[in-house]
Coordinates of C-alpha atoms and ligand atoms in Angstrom, one line a residue:
M999 CA 6.6 -13.0 -28.3
S1000 CA 9.8 -12.5 -26.4
V1001 CA 11.1 -15.3 -24.3
Y1002 CA 12.0 -12.9 -21.7
Y1003 CA 8.4 -11.5 -21.5
E1004 CA 7.3 -15.1 -21.1
Y1005 CA 9.7 -15.8 -18.3
L1006 CA 8.7 -12.6 -16.3
K1007 CA 5.1 -13.1 -16.8
Q1008 CA 5.5 -16.6 -15.3
N1009 CA 7.3 -15.1 -12.3
E1010 CA 5.0 -12.1 -11.5
E1011 CA 4.2 -13.5 -8.0
H1012 CA 8.0 -13.5 -7.1
I1013 CA 8.5 -10.1 -8.6
K1014 CA 5.5 -8.6 -6.6
K1015 CA 6.9 -10.2 -3.5
D1016 CA 10.3 -8.4 -4.2
L1017 CA 8.4 -5.2 -4.9
L1018 CA 6.3 -5.1 -1.8
K1019 CA 9.5 -5.8 0.2
L1020 CA 11.1 -2.9 -1.2
V1021 CA 8.2 -0.4 -0.8
R1022 CA 7.6 -1.5 2.7
A1023 CA 11.2 -0.7 3.6
E1024 CA 10.3 2.9 3.4
S1025 CA 13.2 5.2 2.7
P1026 CA 12.6 9.0 3.0
S1027 CA 15.9 10.7 1.8
H1028 CA 16.6 12.6 5.1
R1029 CA 16.3 9.5 7.3
K1030 CA 19.7 7.8 7.0
E1031 CA 19.0 4.7 9.0
K1032 CA 15.9 4.1 7.2
V1033 CA 17.4 4.5 3.7
D1034 CA 20.3 2.3 4.6
A1035 CA 17.9 -0.4 5.9
C1036 CA 16.2 -0.3 2.5
G1037 CA 19.6 -0.5 0.8
E1038 CA 20.3 -3.8 2.8
I1039 CA 17.1 -5.3 1.5
L1040 CA 17.9 -4.2 -2.0
K1041 CA 21.2 -5.8 -1.9
E1042 CA 19.7 -9.1 -0.7
I1043 CA 17.1 -9.1 -3.6
F1044 CA 20.0 -8.4 -6.0
Q1045 CA 22.1 -11.2 -4.6
N1046 CA 19.1 -13.6 -4.6
R1047 CA 18.0 -13.0 -8.0
I1048 CA 21.2 -12.4 -10.0
Q1049 CA 23.9 -15.0 -10.8
G1050 CA 27.6 -14.4 -11.4
D1051 CA 30.7 -13.3 -9.6
W1052 CA 30.0 -9.6 -8.5
K1053 CA 32.0 -7.1 -6.7
L1054 CA 30.1 -4.8 -4.3
E1055 CA 31.4 -1.5 -3.5
T1056 CA 29.7 0.6 -0.8
F1057 CA 30.1 4.5 -0.7
S1058 CA 29.5 5.5 2.9
R1059 CA 27.9 8.8 3.2
K1060 CA 26.6 11.3 5.8
P1061 CA 24.0 12.7 6.4
T1062 CA 22.5 10.7 3.5
G1063 CA 22.2 7.0 3.1
N1064 CA 25.0 5.0 1.5
H1065 CA 25.3 4.4 -2.3
F1066 CA 26.3 1.0 -3.7
L1067 CA 27.7 -0.4 -6.9
F1068 CA 27.7 -4.0 -8.4
T1069 CA 30.2 -4.8 -11.2
L1070 CA 31.2 -8.2 -12.5
K1071 CA 34.6 -9.2 -11.3
E1072 CA 35.6 -10.5 -14.7
T1073 CA 37.0 -7.8 -17.0
S1074 CA 35.6 -7.8 -20.6
S1075 CA 35.7 -5.7 -23.7
K1076 CA 32.0 -5.9 -24.2
P1077 CA 29.8 -2.9 -24.1
R1078 CA 29.3 -1.8 -20.5
I1079 CA 25.6 -0.8 -19.7
L1080 CA 25.0 1.1 -16.4
F1081 CA 21.6 0.6 -14.8
L1082 CA 21.1 3.9 -12.8
S1083 CA 18.5 3.9 -9.9
H1084 CA 17.9 5.6 -6.6
F1085 CA 16.1 4.1 -3.7
D1086 CA 15.3 7.0 -1.5
T1087 CA 11.7 8.5 -1.7
V1088 CA 10.1 11.8 -0.9
W1089 CA 7.8 10.2 1.7
E1090 CA 7.9 10.3 5.4
V1091 CA 7.5 7.0 7.0
G1092 CA 3.7 6.1 7.3
A1093 CA 2.6 9.0 5.1
L1094 CA 1.3 6.8 2.4
P1095 CA -0.4 3.3 2.6
I1096 CA 0.4 0.5 0.4
V1097 CA -2.7 -0.7 -1.4
E1098 CA -3.6 -2.9 -4.3
K1099 CA -6.4 -1.9 -6.4
G1100 CA -7.2 -4.1 -9.4
N1101 CA -4.0 -4.1 -11.6
D1102 CA -2.4 -1.1 -9.8
I1103 CA -0.3 -1.0 -6.7
Y1104 CA -0.2 2.3 -4.6
G1105 CA 2.7 3.1 -2.3
P1106 CA 5.4 5.4 -1.4
G1107 CA 8.1 5.6 -4.0
I1108 CA 6.6 2.7 -6.0
F1109 CA 6.5 4.8 -9.3
D1110 CA 9.5 6.9 -8.4
M1111 CA 11.2 4.6 -8.6
K1112 CA 11.3 1.4 -6.7
A1113 CA 9.5 -0.6 -9.4
G1114 CA 11.8 0.7 -12.1
L1115 CA 14.8 -0.2 -10.0
L1116 CA 13.5 -3.7 -9.5
S1117 CA 12.8 -4.1 -13.2
S1118 CA 16.5 -3.6 -14.0
I1119 CA 17.2 -6.6 -11.7
W1120 CA 14.5 -8.9 -13.1
A1121 CA 15.5 -7.9 -16.7
L1122 CA 19.0 -9.3 -16.2
R1123 CA 17.6 -12.3 -14.4
S1124 CA 15.4 -13.0 -17.4
L1125 CA 18.4 -12.8 -19.7
Q1126 CA 20.5 -15.0 -17.5
Q1127 CA 17.8 -17.8 -17.8
E1128 CA 18.2 -18.0 -21.5
I1129 CA 21.7 -16.8 -22.4
E1130 CA 24.9 -18.1 -20.8
D1131 CA 27.3 -15.6 -22.3
L1132 CA 25.7 -12.1 -22.5
P1133 CA 26.9 -9.8 -25.2
F1134 CA 27.3 -6.9 -22.6
S1135 CA 28.7 -6.2 -19.2
P1136 CA 26.1 -5.0 -16.7
V1137 CA 26.8 -2.4 -14.0
Y1138 CA 24.4 -1.5 -11.3
L1139 CA 24.6 1.7 -9.3
F1140 CA 22.0 2.3 -6.6
T1141 CA 22.0 5.9 -4.9
A1142 CA 20.3 7.2 -1.8
D1143 CA 20.0 10.9 -2.3
E1144 CA 18.3 11.7 -5.6
E1145 CA 15.3 13.3 -4.2
I1146 CA 17.4 15.8 -2.4
G1147 CA 19.6 16.9 -5.3
S1148 CA 22.3 13.9 -5.4
T1149 CA 24.9 16.0 -3.6
T1150 CA 26.6 13.0 -2.0
S1151 CA 26.2 10.8 -5.1
R1152 CA 26.9 13.0 -8.0
S1153 CA 30.7 12.4 -8.1
V1154 CA 30.2 8.6 -7.9
I1155 CA 27.5 8.6 -10.7
E1156 CA 29.8 10.6 -13.0
E1157 CA 33.0 8.4 -12.2
V1158 CA 31.0 5.2 -13.0
A1159 CA 29.3 6.5 -16.0
K1160 CA 32.6 7.5 -17.5
T1161 CA 33.6 3.8 -17.6
C1162 CA 30.3 2.8 -19.4
D1163 CA 29.0 2.9 -23.0
A1164 CA 25.3 3.5 -22.3
V1165 CA 23.3 4.6 -19.2
L1166 CA 19.7 3.2 -18.7
V1167 CA 17.9 5.4 -16.1
M1168 CA 15.2 3.3 -14.5
E1169 CA 13.1 6.3 -13.5
P1170 CA 9.5 6.0 -14.4
P1171 CA 8.2 7.1 -17.9
V1172 CA 6.3 10.1 -18.3
A1173 CA 3.4 10.0 -15.7
G1174 CA 0.1 8.7 -17.1
S1175 CA 1.9 7.4 -20.4
Y1176 CA 4.5 5.0 -21.6
A1177 CA 6.9 7.5 -23.0
L1178 CA 10.7 7.3 -22.5
K1179 CA 12.4 10.4 -21.4
T1180 CA 14.8 11.6 -24.2
E1181 CA 15.3 15.2 -23.0
R1182 CA 15.2 16.7 -19.5
K1183 CA 15.4 20.1 -18.4
G1184 CA 18.2 21.5 -16.3
V1185 CA 17.4 22.7 -12.8
G1186 CA 18.9 25.7 -11.0
R1187 CA 18.5 26.6 -7.4
Y1188 CA 19.3 30.1 -6.0
T1189 CA 18.6 32.1 -2.9
L1190 CA 18.2 35.9 -3.0
G1191 CA 18.8 37.8 0.0
V1192 CA 18.0 41.5 0.6
T1193 CA 19.2 43.7 3.5
G1194 CA 17.5 47.0 4.3
V1195 CA 17.3 49.3 7.3
S1196 CA 14.6 48.9 9.9
S1197 CA 12.8 51.6 11.4
H1198 CA 9.5 52.4 13.3
A1199 CA 6.7 52.2 10.7
G1200 CA 4.9 55.0 12.4
N1201 CA 7.4 57.6 13.6
H1202 CA 10.3 57.1 11.3
H1203 CA 9.1 55.4 8.2
E1204 CA 11.1 57.6 5.9
D1205 CA 14.3 56.6 7.6
G1206 CA 13.8 52.9 6.7
V1207 CA 14.8 50.9 3.8
S1208 CA 12.3 48.1 3.2
A1209 CA 13.9 44.9 2.3
I1210 CA 10.4 43.4 1.5
R1211 CA 9.6 46.1 -1.1
E1212 CA 13.1 45.6 -2.7
L1213 CA 12.5 41.8 -2.8
A1214 CA 9.0 42.4 -4.2
Q1215 CA 10.4 44.3 -7.0
Q1216 CA 13.1 41.7 -7.7
I1217 CA 10.6 39.0 -7.7
I1218 CA 8.5 40.7 -10.6
G1219 CA 11.8 41.0 -12.6
L1220 CA 12.8 37.3 -11.9
E1221 CA 9.4 35.8 -12.8
E1222 CA 9.4 37.7 -16.1
L1223 CA 12.4 35.8 -17.2
T1224 CA 10.0 32.8 -17.7
D1225 CA 9.6 32.1 -21.5
Y1226 CA 7.4 29.1 -22.1
A1227 CA 8.3 29.2 -25.9
N1228 CA 11.7 28.2 -25.2
G1229 CA 10.9 26.1 -22.2
T1230 CA 12.4 28.4 -19.5
T1231 CA 10.7 29.0 -16.2
V1232 CA 11.7 30.9 -13.2
N1233 CA 9.8 30.3 -10.1
V1234 CA 10.0 32.1 -6.8
G1235 CA 8.7 29.4 -4.6
V1236 CA 9.4 30.5 -1.0
I1237 CA 9.7 34.1 0.5
K1238 CA 10.4 35.1 4.0
G1239 CA 11.0 38.5 5.6
G1240 CA 10.3 41.1 8.2
T1241 CA 9.6 40.8 11.8
S1242 CA 6.3 42.9 12.5
S1243 CA 3.8 44.9 10.7
N1244 CA 4.8 48.1 12.5
V1245 CA 8.5 47.7 11.5
V1246 CA 10.1 48.6 8.1
S1247 CA 11.6 45.3 7.3
A1248 CA 15.4 45.0 7.5
S1249 CA 15.7 41.4 5.7
A1250 CA 14.0 39.4 3.2
V1251 CA 14.8 36.2 1.3
A1252 CA 13.5 34.5 -1.6
E1253 CA 14.1 30.8 -3.0
I1254 CA 14.3 30.5 -6.7
D1255 CA 13.9 27.5 -8.9
F1256 CA 14.7 27.8 -12.6
R1257 CA 14.4 25.3 -15.5
V1258 CA 16.1 25.4 -18.9
T1259 CA 16.3 23.0 -21.9
S1260 CA 19.8 24.0 -23.0
N1261 CA 23.1 24.9 -21.4
Q1262 CA 23.2 28.2 -23.5
E1263 CA 20.0 29.3 -21.7
A1264 CA 21.3 28.2 -18.4
E1265 CA 24.3 30.4 -18.8
K1266 CA 22.1 33.3 -19.8
L1267 CA 19.9 33.0 -16.8
I1268 CA 22.9 32.5 -14.4
G1269 CA 24.5 35.6 -15.8
V1270 CA 21.3 37.6 -15.1
L1271 CA 21.0 36.2 -11.6
E1272 CA 24.5 36.7 -10.4
N1273 CA 24.4 40.3 -11.7
L1274 CA 21.2 41.6 -10.1
Q1275 CA 21.3 45.0 -8.9
P1276 CA 19.1 46.6 -6.2
H1277 CA 16.3 49.0 -7.3
N1278 CA 16.8 51.0 -4.3
P1279 CA 20.6 51.7 -4.0
S1280 CA 20.3 51.9 -0.2
A1281 CA 19.2 48.2 -0.2
E1282 CA 21.9 45.5 -0.4
I1283 CA 21.3 42.2 -2.1
S1284 CA 23.1 38.9 -2.2
I1285 CA 22.6 35.9 -4.4
S1286 CA 23.8 32.4 -4.0
G1287 CA 23.1 29.1 -5.8
E1288 CA 24.0 27.0 -8.7
L1289 CA 22.9 24.9 -11.6
N1290 CA 21.9 21.8 -9.7
R1291 CA 21.5 19.5 -12.7
P1292 CA 22.5 20.4 -16.1
P1293 CA 19.9 19.9 -19.0
M1294 CA 19.9 16.6 -20.5
E1295 CA 20.1 17.6 -24.2
K1296 CA 19.5 15.3 -27.2
S1297 CA 22.8 14.0 -28.6
Q1298 CA 23.7 11.6 -31.4
G1299 CA 24.5 8.9 -28.9
S1300 CA 21.3 9.4 -27.0
T1301 CA 19.2 9.4 -30.1
R1302 CA 20.8 6.1 -31.3
L1303 CA 20.1 4.6 -27.9
F1304 CA 16.5 5.7 -28.2
E1305 CA 16.3 4.1 -31.7
K1306 CA 17.5 0.8 -30.2
A1307 CA 14.7 1.0 -27.6
Q1308 CA 12.3 1.4 -30.5
L1309 CA 13.7 -1.7 -32.2
A1310 CA 13.5 -3.6 -28.9
G1311 CA 10.0 -2.4 -28.6
K1312 CA 9.0 -3.7 -32.0
R1313 CA 10.0 -7.2 -30.9
L1314 CA 7.5 -6.9 -28.0
G1315 CA 4.7 -5.4 -30.3
M1316 CA 5.2 -2.0 -28.4
D1317 CA 5.3 1.4 -30.0
I1318 CA 8.0 3.4 -28.1
E1319 CA 7.7 7.2 -28.0
G1320 CA 10.1 9.7 -26.5
A1321 CA 9.2 12.9 -24.6
K1322 CA 10.6 15.8 -22.9
A1323 CA 10.5 16.1 -19.1
G1324 CA 10.4 19.2 -17.0
G1325 CA 11.9 17.4 -14.0
G1326 CA 15.7 16.6 -13.7
S1327 CA 17.1 13.2 -12.8
D1328 CA 20.6 11.6 -12.3
G1329 CA 20.5 11.0 -16.0
N1330 CA 21.2 14.7 -16.4
F1331 CA 24.6 14.2 -15.0
T1332 CA 25.6 11.3 -17.3
A1333 CA 24.1 12.9 -20.4
A1334 CA 26.1 16.1 -19.7
L1335 CA 29.3 14.0 -19.8
G1336 CA 28.4 12.9 -23.3
I1337 CA 27.5 9.4 -22.5
P1338 CA 24.5 8.0 -24.4
T1339 CA 21.7 8.2 -21.8
L1340 CA 18.1 7.0 -21.9
D1341 CA 15.7 7.7 -19.1
G1342 CA 12.1 6.8 -18.1
L1343 CA 12.7 3.0 -18.5
G1344 CA 10.7 2.2 -15.3
I1345 CA 7.3 1.0 -14.7
P1346 CA 4.3 3.0 -16.1
G1347 CA 1.9 4.6 -13.6
D1348 CA 1.0 8.0 -12.2
G1349 CA 1.4 10.3 -9.2
P1350 CA 5.1 10.8 -8.6
H1351 CA 5.5 12.8 -5.3
A1352 CA 1.7 12.9 -5.1
T1353 CA -0.8 10.8 -2.7
H1354 CA -2.0 8.9 -5.8
E1355 CA 1.4 7.5 -6.5
H1356 CA 1.0 4.0 -8.2
I1357 CA 2.1 1.7 -10.8
H1358 CA 0.3 -0.6 -13.3
F1359 CA 1.6 -3.8 -12.2
D1360 CA 0.2 -5.6 -15.2
R1361 CA 2.6 -3.7 -17.4
F1362 CA 5.6 -4.7 -15.4
S1363 CA 6.6 -7.7 -17.4
E1364 CA 6.4 -6.1 -20.9
R1365 CA 8.3 -3.1 -19.7
C1366 CA 10.9 -5.2 -18.0
A1367 CA 11.3 -7.3 -21.2
L1368 CA 11.7 -4.1 -23.1
V1369 CA 14.9 -3.5 -21.0
A1370 CA 16.1 -6.9 -21.5
E1371 CA 15.7 -6.6 -25.3
L1372 CA 17.2 -3.2 -25.3
C1373 CA 20.5 -4.6 -23.6
L1374 CA 20.7 -7.2 -26.3
E1375 CA 20.3 -4.6 -28.9
I1376 CA 23.2 -2.6 -27.3
G1377 CA 25.3 -5.6 -26.9
N1378 CA 24.8 -7.2 -30.3
D1379 CA 25.4 -3.7 -32.1
Ligands
ZN1117 ZN1 13.2 9.6 -9.2

């Protein structure tokens, strides 16, 4: 059995203390003051648990919380491993109670992804107990806006990742399983607006151009672009339009989310969206949006990284599986740059963004030891 696992197992009480501190510091993405306060607690935990001479850089942002980066001051030629985590959550303060039930702990953002984030800290701590001169150079980036699209952290993530040899994304594994995430879909977000001509629905119906009717026809076409066989989905999730039932509507809007497994498919869909034509030539349509996260496709580098995780797992008696995920993460950005990226290294549990969000705390030590062993595999390669 791994010495790191033994060390972590013996320290579960301390780990749980850190974890509850982090989860109690609720940090909904839209509440900057709350997210920043959680960031302070996170820094404290890091400095408390990790040895060495570290440089801390803070990336001050508005309206989101600040992001921060820990790197070792000493330069080295060892492989640089980036631990990538976010500490914002989707939960409004007080929306979800923190409850322990048997071996599970429920709480806001505990599965996605405060437990995983903490695991990256304790993994290094366990290594530092045993090894004086680690064979790799760790880099920690903690971001504050992943749940709202990473608009203020993306450039930092990309710049830091470019200096690293591997990226370990501490997001949770596939919900309800232990599988790592080796591929993720790309996510596009678009808004389709229609402008028609209003008129009295009784006296001058024929003079109107219904924006709602036009939008309805567009929606059918959009949703038909869904192709489960190749993993593409197009979802119109929000519609708005019209002013009153007795008025032919002059405007209507739809919000669109699409998911794709390849860049090729993303380009194809974007082409269709950006060239939409009105069914009724008297209506006007406008489309805006972007590919928010490129797909995380399998690469040679990420496949090798996954194989290292399997070797690391063997030393712990664990069978490590890989799976495709429909959701995007910040790993999509780093994978798109061609940097070997492995996602889903966080703590098993279930219910991301759902009221039953929880982790299996009794799995923390083995999962955390997996990260420690994986770092050695990468460093000793
Ligand atoms: Zn997450």
